[in-house]
Coordinates of C-alpha atoms and ligand atoms in Angstrom, one line a residue:
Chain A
X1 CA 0.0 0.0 0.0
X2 CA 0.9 3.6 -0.9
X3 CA -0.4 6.0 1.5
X4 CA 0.1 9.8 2.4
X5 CA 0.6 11.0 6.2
X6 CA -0.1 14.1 7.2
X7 CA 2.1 14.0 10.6
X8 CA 1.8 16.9 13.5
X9 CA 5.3 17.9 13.9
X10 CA 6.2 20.2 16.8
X11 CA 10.2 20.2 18.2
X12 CA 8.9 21.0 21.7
X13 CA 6.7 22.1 24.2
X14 CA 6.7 25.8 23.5
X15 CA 7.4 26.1 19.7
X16 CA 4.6 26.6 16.8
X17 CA 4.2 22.9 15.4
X18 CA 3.0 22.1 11.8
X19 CA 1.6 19.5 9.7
X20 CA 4.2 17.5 7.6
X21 CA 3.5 15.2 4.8
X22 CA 5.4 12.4 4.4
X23 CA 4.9 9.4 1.8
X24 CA 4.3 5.7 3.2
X25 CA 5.0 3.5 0.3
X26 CA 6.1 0.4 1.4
X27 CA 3.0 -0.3 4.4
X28 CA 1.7 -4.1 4.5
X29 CA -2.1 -4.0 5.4
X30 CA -0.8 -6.7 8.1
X31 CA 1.3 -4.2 9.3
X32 CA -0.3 -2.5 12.5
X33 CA -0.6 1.2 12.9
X34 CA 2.5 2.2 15.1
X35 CA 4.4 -0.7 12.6
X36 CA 3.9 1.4 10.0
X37 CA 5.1 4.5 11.6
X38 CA 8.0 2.9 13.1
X39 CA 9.0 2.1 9.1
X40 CA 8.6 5.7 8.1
X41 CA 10.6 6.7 11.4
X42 CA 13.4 3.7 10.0
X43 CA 13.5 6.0 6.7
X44 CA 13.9 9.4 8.3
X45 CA 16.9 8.0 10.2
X46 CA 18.2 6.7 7.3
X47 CA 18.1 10.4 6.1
X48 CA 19.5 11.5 8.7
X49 CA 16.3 13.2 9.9
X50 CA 14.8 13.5 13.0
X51 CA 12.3 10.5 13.9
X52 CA 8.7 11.3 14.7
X53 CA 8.0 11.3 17.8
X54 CA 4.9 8.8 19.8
X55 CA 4.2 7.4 22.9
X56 CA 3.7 3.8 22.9
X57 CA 4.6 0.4 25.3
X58 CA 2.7 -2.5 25.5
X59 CA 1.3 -2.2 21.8
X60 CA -1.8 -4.6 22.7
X61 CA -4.0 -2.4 24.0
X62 CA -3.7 -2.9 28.0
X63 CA -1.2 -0.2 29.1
X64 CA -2.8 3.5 28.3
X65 CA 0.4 4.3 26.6
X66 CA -0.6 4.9 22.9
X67 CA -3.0 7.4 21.6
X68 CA -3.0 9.6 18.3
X69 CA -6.1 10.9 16.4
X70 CA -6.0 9.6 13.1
X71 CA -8.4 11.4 10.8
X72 CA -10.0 13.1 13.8
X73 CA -10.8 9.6 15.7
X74 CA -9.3 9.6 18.9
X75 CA -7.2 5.7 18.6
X76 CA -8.8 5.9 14.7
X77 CA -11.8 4.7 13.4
X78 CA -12.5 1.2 15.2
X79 CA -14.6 0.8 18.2
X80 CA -13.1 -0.2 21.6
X81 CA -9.3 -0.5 20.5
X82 CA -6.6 1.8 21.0
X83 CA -4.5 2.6 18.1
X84 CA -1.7 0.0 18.7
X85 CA -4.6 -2.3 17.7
X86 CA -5.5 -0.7 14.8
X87 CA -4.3 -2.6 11.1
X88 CA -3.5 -1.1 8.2
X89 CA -5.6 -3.3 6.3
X90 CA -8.8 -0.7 7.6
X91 CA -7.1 1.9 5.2
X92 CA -6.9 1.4 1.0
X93 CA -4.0 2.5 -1.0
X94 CA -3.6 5.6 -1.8
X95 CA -5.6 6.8 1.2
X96 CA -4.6 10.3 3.2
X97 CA -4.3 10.1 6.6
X98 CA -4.1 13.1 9.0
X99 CA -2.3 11.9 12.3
X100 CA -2.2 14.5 15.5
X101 CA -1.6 14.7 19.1
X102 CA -4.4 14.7 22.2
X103 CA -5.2 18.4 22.1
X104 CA -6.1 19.9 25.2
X105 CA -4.6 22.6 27.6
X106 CA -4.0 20.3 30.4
X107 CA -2.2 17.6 28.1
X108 CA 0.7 20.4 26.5
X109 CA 2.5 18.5 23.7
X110 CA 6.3 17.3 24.8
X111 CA 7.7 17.3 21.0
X112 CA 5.1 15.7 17.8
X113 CA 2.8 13.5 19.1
X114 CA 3.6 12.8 22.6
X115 CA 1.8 14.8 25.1
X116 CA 2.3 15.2 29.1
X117 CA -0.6 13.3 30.7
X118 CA 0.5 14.0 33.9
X119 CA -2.3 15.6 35.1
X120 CA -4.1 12.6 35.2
X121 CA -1.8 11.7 37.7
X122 CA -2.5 14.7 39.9
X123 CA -6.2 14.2 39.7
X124 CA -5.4 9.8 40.9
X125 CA -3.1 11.7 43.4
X126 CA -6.1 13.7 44.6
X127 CA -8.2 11.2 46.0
X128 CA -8.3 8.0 42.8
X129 CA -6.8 5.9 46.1
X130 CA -8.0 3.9 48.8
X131 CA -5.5 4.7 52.2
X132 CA -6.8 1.6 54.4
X133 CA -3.9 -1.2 54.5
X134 CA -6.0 -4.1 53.0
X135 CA -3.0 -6.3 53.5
X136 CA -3.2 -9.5 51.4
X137 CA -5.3 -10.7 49.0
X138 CA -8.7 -11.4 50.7
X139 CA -10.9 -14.4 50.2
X140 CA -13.2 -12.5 47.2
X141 CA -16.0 -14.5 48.6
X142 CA -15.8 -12.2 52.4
X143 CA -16.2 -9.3 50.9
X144 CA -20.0 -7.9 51.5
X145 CA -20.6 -7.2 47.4
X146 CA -22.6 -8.8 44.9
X147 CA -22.3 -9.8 41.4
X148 CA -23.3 -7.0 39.8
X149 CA -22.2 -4.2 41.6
X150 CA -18.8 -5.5 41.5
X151 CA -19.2 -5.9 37.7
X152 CA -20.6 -2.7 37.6
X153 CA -16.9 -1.4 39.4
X154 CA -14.9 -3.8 37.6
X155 CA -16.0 -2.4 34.2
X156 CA -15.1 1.4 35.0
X157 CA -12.0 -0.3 36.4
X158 CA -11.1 -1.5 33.2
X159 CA -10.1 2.2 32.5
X160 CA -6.4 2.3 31.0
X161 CA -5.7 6.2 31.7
X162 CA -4.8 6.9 27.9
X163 CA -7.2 10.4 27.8
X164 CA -8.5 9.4 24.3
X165 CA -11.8 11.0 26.3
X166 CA -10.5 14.3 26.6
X167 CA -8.8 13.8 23.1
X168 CA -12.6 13.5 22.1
X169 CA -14.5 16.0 23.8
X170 CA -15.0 19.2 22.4
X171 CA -14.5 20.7 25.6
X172 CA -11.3 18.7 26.6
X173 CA -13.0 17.6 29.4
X174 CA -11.7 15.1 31.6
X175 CA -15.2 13.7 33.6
X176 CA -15.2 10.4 31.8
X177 CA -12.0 9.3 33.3
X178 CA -12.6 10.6 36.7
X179 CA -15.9 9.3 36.8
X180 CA -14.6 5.4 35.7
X181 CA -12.1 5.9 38.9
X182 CA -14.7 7.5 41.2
X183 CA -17.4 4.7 40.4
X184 CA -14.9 1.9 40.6
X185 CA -14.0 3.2 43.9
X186 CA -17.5 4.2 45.2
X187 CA -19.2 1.1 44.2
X188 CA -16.5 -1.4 46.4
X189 CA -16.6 -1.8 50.2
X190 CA -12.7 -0.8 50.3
X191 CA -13.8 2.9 48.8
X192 CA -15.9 3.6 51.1
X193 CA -13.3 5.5 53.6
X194 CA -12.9 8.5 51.3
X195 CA -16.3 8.1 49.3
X196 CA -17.2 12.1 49.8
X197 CA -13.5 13.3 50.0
X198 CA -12.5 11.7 46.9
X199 CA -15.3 13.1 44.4
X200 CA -14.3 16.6 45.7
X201 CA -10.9 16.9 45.6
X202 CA -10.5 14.7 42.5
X203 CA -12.8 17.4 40.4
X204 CA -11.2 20.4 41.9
X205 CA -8.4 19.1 40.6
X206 CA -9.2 18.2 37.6
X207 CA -10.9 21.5 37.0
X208 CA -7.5 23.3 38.2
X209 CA -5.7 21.4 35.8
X210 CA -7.8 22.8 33.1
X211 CA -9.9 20.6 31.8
X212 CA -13.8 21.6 30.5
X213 CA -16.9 20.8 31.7
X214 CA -19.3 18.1 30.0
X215 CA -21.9 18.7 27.3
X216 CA -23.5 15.1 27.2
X217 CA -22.2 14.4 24.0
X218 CA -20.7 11.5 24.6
X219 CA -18.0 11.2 22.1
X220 CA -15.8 9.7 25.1
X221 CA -17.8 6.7 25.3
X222 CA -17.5 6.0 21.9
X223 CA -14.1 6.3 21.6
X224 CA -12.7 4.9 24.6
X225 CA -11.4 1.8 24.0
X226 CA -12.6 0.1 27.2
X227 CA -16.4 1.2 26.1
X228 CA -17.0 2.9 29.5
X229 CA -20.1 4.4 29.4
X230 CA -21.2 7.8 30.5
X231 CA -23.6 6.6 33.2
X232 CA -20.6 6.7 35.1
X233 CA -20.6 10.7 34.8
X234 CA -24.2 10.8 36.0
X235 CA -22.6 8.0 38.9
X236 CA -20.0 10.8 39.8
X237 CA -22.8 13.6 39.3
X238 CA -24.4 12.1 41.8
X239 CA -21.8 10.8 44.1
X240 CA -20.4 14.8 44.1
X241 CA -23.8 15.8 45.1
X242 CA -24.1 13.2 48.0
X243 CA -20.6 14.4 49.3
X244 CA -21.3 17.9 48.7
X245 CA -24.4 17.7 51.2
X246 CA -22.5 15.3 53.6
X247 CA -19.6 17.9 54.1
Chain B
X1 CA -12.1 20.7 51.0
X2 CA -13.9 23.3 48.9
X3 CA -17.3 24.9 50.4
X4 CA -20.7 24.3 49.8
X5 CA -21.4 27.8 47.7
X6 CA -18.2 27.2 46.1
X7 CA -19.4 23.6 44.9
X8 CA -21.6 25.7 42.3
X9 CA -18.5 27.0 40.7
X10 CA -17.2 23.2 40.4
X11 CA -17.3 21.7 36.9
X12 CA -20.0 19.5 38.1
X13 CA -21.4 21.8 40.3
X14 CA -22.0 23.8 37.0
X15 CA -23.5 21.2 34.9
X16 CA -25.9 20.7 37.7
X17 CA -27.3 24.5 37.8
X18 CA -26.9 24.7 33.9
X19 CA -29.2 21.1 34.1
X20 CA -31.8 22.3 36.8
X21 CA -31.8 25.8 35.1
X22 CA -32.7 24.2 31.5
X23 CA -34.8 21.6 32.8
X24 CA -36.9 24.1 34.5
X25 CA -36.8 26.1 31.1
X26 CA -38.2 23.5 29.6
X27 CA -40.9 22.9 32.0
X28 CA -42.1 25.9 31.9
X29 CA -42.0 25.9 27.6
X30 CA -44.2 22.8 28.0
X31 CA -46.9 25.1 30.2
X32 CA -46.8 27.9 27.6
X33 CA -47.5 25.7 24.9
X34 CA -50.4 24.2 26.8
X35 CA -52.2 27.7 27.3
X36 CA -51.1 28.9 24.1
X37 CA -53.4 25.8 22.2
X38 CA -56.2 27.4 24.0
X39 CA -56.4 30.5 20.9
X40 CA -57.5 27.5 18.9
X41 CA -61.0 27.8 21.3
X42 CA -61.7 31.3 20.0
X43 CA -60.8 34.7 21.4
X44 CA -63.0 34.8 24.7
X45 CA -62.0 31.4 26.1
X46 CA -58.3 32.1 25.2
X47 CA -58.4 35.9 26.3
X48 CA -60.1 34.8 29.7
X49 CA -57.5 32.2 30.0
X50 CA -55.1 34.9 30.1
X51 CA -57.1 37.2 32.5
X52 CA -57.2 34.2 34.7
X53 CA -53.3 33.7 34.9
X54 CA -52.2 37.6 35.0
X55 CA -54.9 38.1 37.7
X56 CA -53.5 35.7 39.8
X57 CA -51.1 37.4 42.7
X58 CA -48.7 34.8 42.8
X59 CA -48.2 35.7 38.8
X60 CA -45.8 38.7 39.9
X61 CA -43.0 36.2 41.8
X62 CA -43.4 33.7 39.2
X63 CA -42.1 35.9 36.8
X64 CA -39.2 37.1 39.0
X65 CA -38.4 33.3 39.6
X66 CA -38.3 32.7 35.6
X67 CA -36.2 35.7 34.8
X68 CA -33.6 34.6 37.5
X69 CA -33.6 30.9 36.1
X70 CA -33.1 32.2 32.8
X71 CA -30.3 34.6 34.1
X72 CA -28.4 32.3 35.8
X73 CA -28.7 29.4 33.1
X74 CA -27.5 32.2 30.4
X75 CA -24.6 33.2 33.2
X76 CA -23.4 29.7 33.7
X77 CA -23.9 28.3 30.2
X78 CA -21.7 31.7 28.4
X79 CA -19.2 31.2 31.0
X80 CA -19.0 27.6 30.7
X81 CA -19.0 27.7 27.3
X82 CA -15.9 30.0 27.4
X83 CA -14.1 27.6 29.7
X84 CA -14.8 24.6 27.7
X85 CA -13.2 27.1 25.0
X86 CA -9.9 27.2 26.7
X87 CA -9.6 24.1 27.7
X88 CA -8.4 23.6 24.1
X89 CA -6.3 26.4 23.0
X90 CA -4.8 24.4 19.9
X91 CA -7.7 23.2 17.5
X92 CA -7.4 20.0 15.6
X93 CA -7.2 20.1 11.8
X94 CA -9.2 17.3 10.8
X95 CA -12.2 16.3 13.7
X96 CA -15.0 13.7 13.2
X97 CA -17.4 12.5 15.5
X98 CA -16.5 8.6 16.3
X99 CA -20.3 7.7 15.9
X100 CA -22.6 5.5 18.2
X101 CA -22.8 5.5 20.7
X102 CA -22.0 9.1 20.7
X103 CA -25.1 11.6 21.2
X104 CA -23.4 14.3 19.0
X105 CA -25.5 16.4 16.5
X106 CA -25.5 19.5 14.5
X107 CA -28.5 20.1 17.8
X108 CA -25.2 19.3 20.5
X109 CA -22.5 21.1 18.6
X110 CA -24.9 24.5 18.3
X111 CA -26.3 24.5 22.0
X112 CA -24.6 28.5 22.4
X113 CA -25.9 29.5 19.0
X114 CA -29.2 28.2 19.4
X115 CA -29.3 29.5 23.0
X116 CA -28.0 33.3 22.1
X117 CA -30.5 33.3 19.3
X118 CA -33.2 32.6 21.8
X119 CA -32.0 34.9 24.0
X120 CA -32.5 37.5 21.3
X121 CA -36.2 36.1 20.3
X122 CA -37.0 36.5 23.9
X123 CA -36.4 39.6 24.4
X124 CA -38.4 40.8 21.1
X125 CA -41.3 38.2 21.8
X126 CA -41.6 39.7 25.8
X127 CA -41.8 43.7 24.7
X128 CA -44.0 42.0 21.9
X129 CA -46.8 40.4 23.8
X130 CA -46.2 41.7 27.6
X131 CA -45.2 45.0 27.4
X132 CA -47.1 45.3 23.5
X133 CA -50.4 47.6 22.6
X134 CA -53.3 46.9 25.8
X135 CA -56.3 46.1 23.5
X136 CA -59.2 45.8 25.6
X137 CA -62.4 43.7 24.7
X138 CA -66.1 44.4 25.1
X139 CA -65.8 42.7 28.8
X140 CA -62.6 44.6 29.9
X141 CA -59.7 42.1 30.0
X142 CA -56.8 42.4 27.6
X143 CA -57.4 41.3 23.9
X144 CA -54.3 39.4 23.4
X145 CA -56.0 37.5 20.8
X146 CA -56.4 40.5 18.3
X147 CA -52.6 41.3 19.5
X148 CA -51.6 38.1 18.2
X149 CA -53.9 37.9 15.1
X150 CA -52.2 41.1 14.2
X151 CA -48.6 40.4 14.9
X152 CA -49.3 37.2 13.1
X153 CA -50.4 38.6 10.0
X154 CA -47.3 40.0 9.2
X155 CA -45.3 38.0 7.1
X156 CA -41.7 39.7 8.7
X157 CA -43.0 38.4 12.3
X158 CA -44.3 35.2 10.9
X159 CA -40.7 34.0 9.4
X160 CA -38.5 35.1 12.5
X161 CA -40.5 33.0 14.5
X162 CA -41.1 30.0 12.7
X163 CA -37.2 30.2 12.7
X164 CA -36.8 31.0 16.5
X165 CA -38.8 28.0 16.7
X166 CA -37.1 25.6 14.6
X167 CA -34.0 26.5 16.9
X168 CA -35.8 26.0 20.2
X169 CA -37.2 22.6 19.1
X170 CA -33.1 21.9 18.1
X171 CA -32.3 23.3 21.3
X172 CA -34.9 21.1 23.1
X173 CA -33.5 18.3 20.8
X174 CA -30.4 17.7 22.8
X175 CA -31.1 20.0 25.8
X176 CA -34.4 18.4 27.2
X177 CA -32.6 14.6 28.0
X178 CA -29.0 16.5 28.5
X179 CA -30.5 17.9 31.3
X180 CA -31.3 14.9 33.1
X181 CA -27.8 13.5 32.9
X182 CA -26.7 16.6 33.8
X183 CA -28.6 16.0 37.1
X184 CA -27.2 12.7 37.6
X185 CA -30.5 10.9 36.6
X186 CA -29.5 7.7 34.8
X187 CA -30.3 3.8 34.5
X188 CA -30.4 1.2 31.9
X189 CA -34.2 1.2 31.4
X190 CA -34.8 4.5 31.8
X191 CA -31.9 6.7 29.9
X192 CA -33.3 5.3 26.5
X193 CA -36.8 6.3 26.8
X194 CA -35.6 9.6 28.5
X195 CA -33.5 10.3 25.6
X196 CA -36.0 9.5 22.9
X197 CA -38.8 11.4 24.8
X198 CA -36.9 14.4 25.1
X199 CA -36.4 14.5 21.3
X200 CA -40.3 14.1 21.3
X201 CA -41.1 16.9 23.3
X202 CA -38.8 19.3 21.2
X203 CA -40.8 18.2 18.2
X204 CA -43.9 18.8 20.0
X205 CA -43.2 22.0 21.4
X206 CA -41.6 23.5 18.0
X207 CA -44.7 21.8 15.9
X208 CA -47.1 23.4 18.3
X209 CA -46.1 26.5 18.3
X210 CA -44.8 26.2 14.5
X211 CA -48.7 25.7 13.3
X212 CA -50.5 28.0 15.8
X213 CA -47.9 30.6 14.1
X214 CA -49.3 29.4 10.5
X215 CA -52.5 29.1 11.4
X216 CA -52.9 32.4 13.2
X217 CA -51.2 33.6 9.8
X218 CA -54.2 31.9 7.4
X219 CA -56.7 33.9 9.4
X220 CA -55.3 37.1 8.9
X221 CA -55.2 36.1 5.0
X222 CA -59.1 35.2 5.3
X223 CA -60.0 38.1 6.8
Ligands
HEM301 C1 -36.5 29.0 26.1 C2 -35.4 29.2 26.6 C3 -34.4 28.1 26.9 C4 -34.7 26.8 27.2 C5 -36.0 26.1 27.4 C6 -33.4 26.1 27.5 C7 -33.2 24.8 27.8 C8 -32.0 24.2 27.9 C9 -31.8 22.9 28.4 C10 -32.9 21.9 28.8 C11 -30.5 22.6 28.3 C12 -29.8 21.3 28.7 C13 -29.1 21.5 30.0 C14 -28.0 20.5 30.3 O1 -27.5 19.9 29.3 O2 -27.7 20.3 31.4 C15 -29.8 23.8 27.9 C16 -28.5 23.9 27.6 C17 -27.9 25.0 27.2 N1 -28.4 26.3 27.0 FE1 -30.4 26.7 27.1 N2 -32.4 27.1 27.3 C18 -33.0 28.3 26.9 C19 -32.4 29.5 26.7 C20 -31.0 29.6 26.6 C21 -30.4 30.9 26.3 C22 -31.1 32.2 26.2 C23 -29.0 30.6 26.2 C24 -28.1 31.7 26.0 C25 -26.8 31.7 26.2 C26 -28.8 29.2 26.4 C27 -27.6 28.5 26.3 C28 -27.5 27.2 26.5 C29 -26.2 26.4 26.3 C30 -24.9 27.0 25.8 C31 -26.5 25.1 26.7 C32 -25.5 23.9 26.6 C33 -24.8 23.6 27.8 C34 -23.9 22.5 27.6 O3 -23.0 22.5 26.8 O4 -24.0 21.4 28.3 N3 -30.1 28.6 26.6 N4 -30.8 24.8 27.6
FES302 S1 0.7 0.8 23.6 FE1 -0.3 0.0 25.4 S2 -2.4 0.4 25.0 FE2 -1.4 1.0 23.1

């Protein structure tokens, strides 16, 4: 396949960036999306040019690492994979494909397409914890929960940090991600400690960090690749309000 | 820990005044199309039907409540929108909505256009009607039917409202179910049918007032 990349190129954090085209001429439709830039990256170093930068690490879709828009899609254009799952063979020859960072204020770019998601980091160190020692594993079956509520917590658990939610939302808002770590943490027996203290402190953060607000859109949900709903917003809507009253 | 007043200012805090603020909004829409049907009886039932609700001396702080909810739901939705502005200072070049399960539509993406333009339309619609000529009838209540029939019968009048309606029902389209999310209301049996209902209701409420406008039209153009 022959393909044209239009590649976000940006030396560093506080320099104007650009679109760059590059041609892809030699990409196998087994090849997988990061495979094929790696092989445009081996090409520029053969030039003697300077690679293109991207995050990336487990490159099956577990670690939160990865994350590029690719022709506007947060993770590109399949549902519930992140774009170290995605194949070449979704794209035909000849096709143009834009590729660009996470764009948000709170997620600066470092240099191309690798931003800082630290303040996802600041918002988990806010309250996304539980601070009673639970010592070893316990037998699953003592713990006062049933099925479905801890399938219910397990599912926003499956959350893998990568922020293709804010990537998404036209107000580069960061509530589905907190809201997948406040339900997971509301919903079990251990969360209960900081249940109130956690929703508070965790959206003042995230709203210090400089993230928007939510419009009920939902574009998150449909391109996260965990496919975690937005009921869970409503969940930390109404987990804020309980704490708020509470406090 | 943040205060309780200072929750408000909270990005949640806000959708939940924006939410309450647009939910009551759309409450009351759903009562002003139910009295407005009433012109369809002929002027006395639907002038006395007026008489009854501006005699009524609980009318005066109802209106002060519905100014203040539509003051602090335009407040908080401009300033949110210009947060939500900044919170992406570097636009993408190419953006597509990921489809289903998104909710996205053109309705979604226009929410501060739609809104401003009502904002406008309300203003000209309330020095219209309220504070518009005091036509009295034989029986001496206000003749807001002959205040309509006549603002109706030009065609000017006629076109900015059919359009001011077309963008409350898109408004309404993703507004009326947004604000129950908003509040935190949510489940797997009921977010569907709230969603779909609310879509519903904006039809109804733009039809309704859509073709008492073109009817009230056609009677000027038979008379
Ligand atoms: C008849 C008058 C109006 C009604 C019935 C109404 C109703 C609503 C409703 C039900 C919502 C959804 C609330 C939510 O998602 O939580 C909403 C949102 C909104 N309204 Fe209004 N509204 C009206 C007038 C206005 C005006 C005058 C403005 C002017 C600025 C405005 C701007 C907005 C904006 C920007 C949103 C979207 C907020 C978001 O992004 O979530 N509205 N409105
Ligand atoms: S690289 Fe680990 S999820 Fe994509």
């Amino acid at each position: 396949m022959r393909l044209t990349l239009k590649i976000w190129r940006q030396a560093g954090p506080n320099v104007a960036g650009r679109l760059v085209v590059y041609a892809a001429d030699h990409v196998s439709p087994d090849m997988s999306f990061l495979e094929m830039l790696d092989v445009v990256n081996e090409g520029l170093i053969k030039k003697g040019e300077d690679a293109i930068a991207f995050d990336s690490d487990c490159r099956e879709g577990i670690c939160g690492m990865c994350g590029l828009v690719v022709n506007g899609i947060p993770h590109g254009p399949d549902r519930g994979t992140t774009v170290c799952q995605l194949h070449m063979r979704r794209f035909k020859d000849g096709d143009t494909i834009t590729i660009e960072p996470w764009r948000a204020k709170a997620f600066p770019v470092v240099k191309d397409l690798v931003v800082d998601r630290s303040a996802f980091d600041r918002i988990i160190a806010a309250g996304g914890y539980v601070s009673v020692n639970c010592g070893g594993a316990p037998d699953g079956n003592a713990i006062p929960i049933s099925k479905d509520v801890s399938e219910l917590a397990m599912d926003s658990a499956a959350c893998i940090g990568c922020g293709a939610c804010v990537a998404a939302c036209k107000n580069a808002s960061a509530h589905l991600f907190m809201s997948a770590k406040i339900s997971h943490l509301a919903l079990l027996p251990q969360g209960q400690v900081e249940r109130a203290r956690r929703v508070v402190q965790m959206v003042t953060q995230a709203d210090a960090e400089g993230f928007g607000s939510c419009s009920n859109e939902g574009e998150c949900e449909a391109v996260c690749p965990k496919e975690i709903p937005i009921s869970n917003i409503a969940r930390m809507t109404r987990e804020y309000l309980r704490a708020v009253v509470r406090i | 820990m943040p205060s309780r007043p200072r929750s408000l200012d909270s990005s949640i805090g806000t959708k939940l005044l924006v939410g309450f603020t647009g939910f009551l909004l759309f409450l009351y829409l759903i009562l002003h199309i139910g009295g407005n049907v009433m012109v369809f009886l002929g002027p006395d039932t639907f002038n006395g039907y007026s008489d009854l609700l501006l005699s009524n001396p609980l009318i005066i702080p109802i209106e002060i409540g519905l100014v203040m909810i539509f003051l602090v739901h335009i407040y908080k939705t401009v300033a949110m929108t210009l947060d939500n502005r900044r919170a992406r200072p570097v636009k993408y070049a190419r953006k597509k909505s990921a489809g289903a399960p998104s909710r996205k539509s053109v309705a979604s993406s226009t929410m501060i256009v739609s809104g401003l333009w009502l904002l406008l339309f309300i203003v000209i619609h309330v020095r219209t009607f309220k504070f518009g000529p005091e036509y009295e009838t034989a029986s001496g209540v206000r003749d807001l039917y002959r205040l309509e029939m006549e603002n109706f019968s030009d065609p000017i009048t006629v076109v900015f409202y059919l359009i001011s309606m077309l963008v409350v029902g898109s408004h309404l389209w993703h507004g009326a179910s947004s604000a129950l999310q908003s509040l935190g209301i949510d489940s797997q049996t009921w977010t569907p049918r709230i969603l779909l209902s609310g879509k519903v209701a904006a039809v109804l409420i733009a039809g309704g007032f859509i073709v008492i406008t073109v009817w009230a039209f056609s009677q000027g153009a038979r008379t």
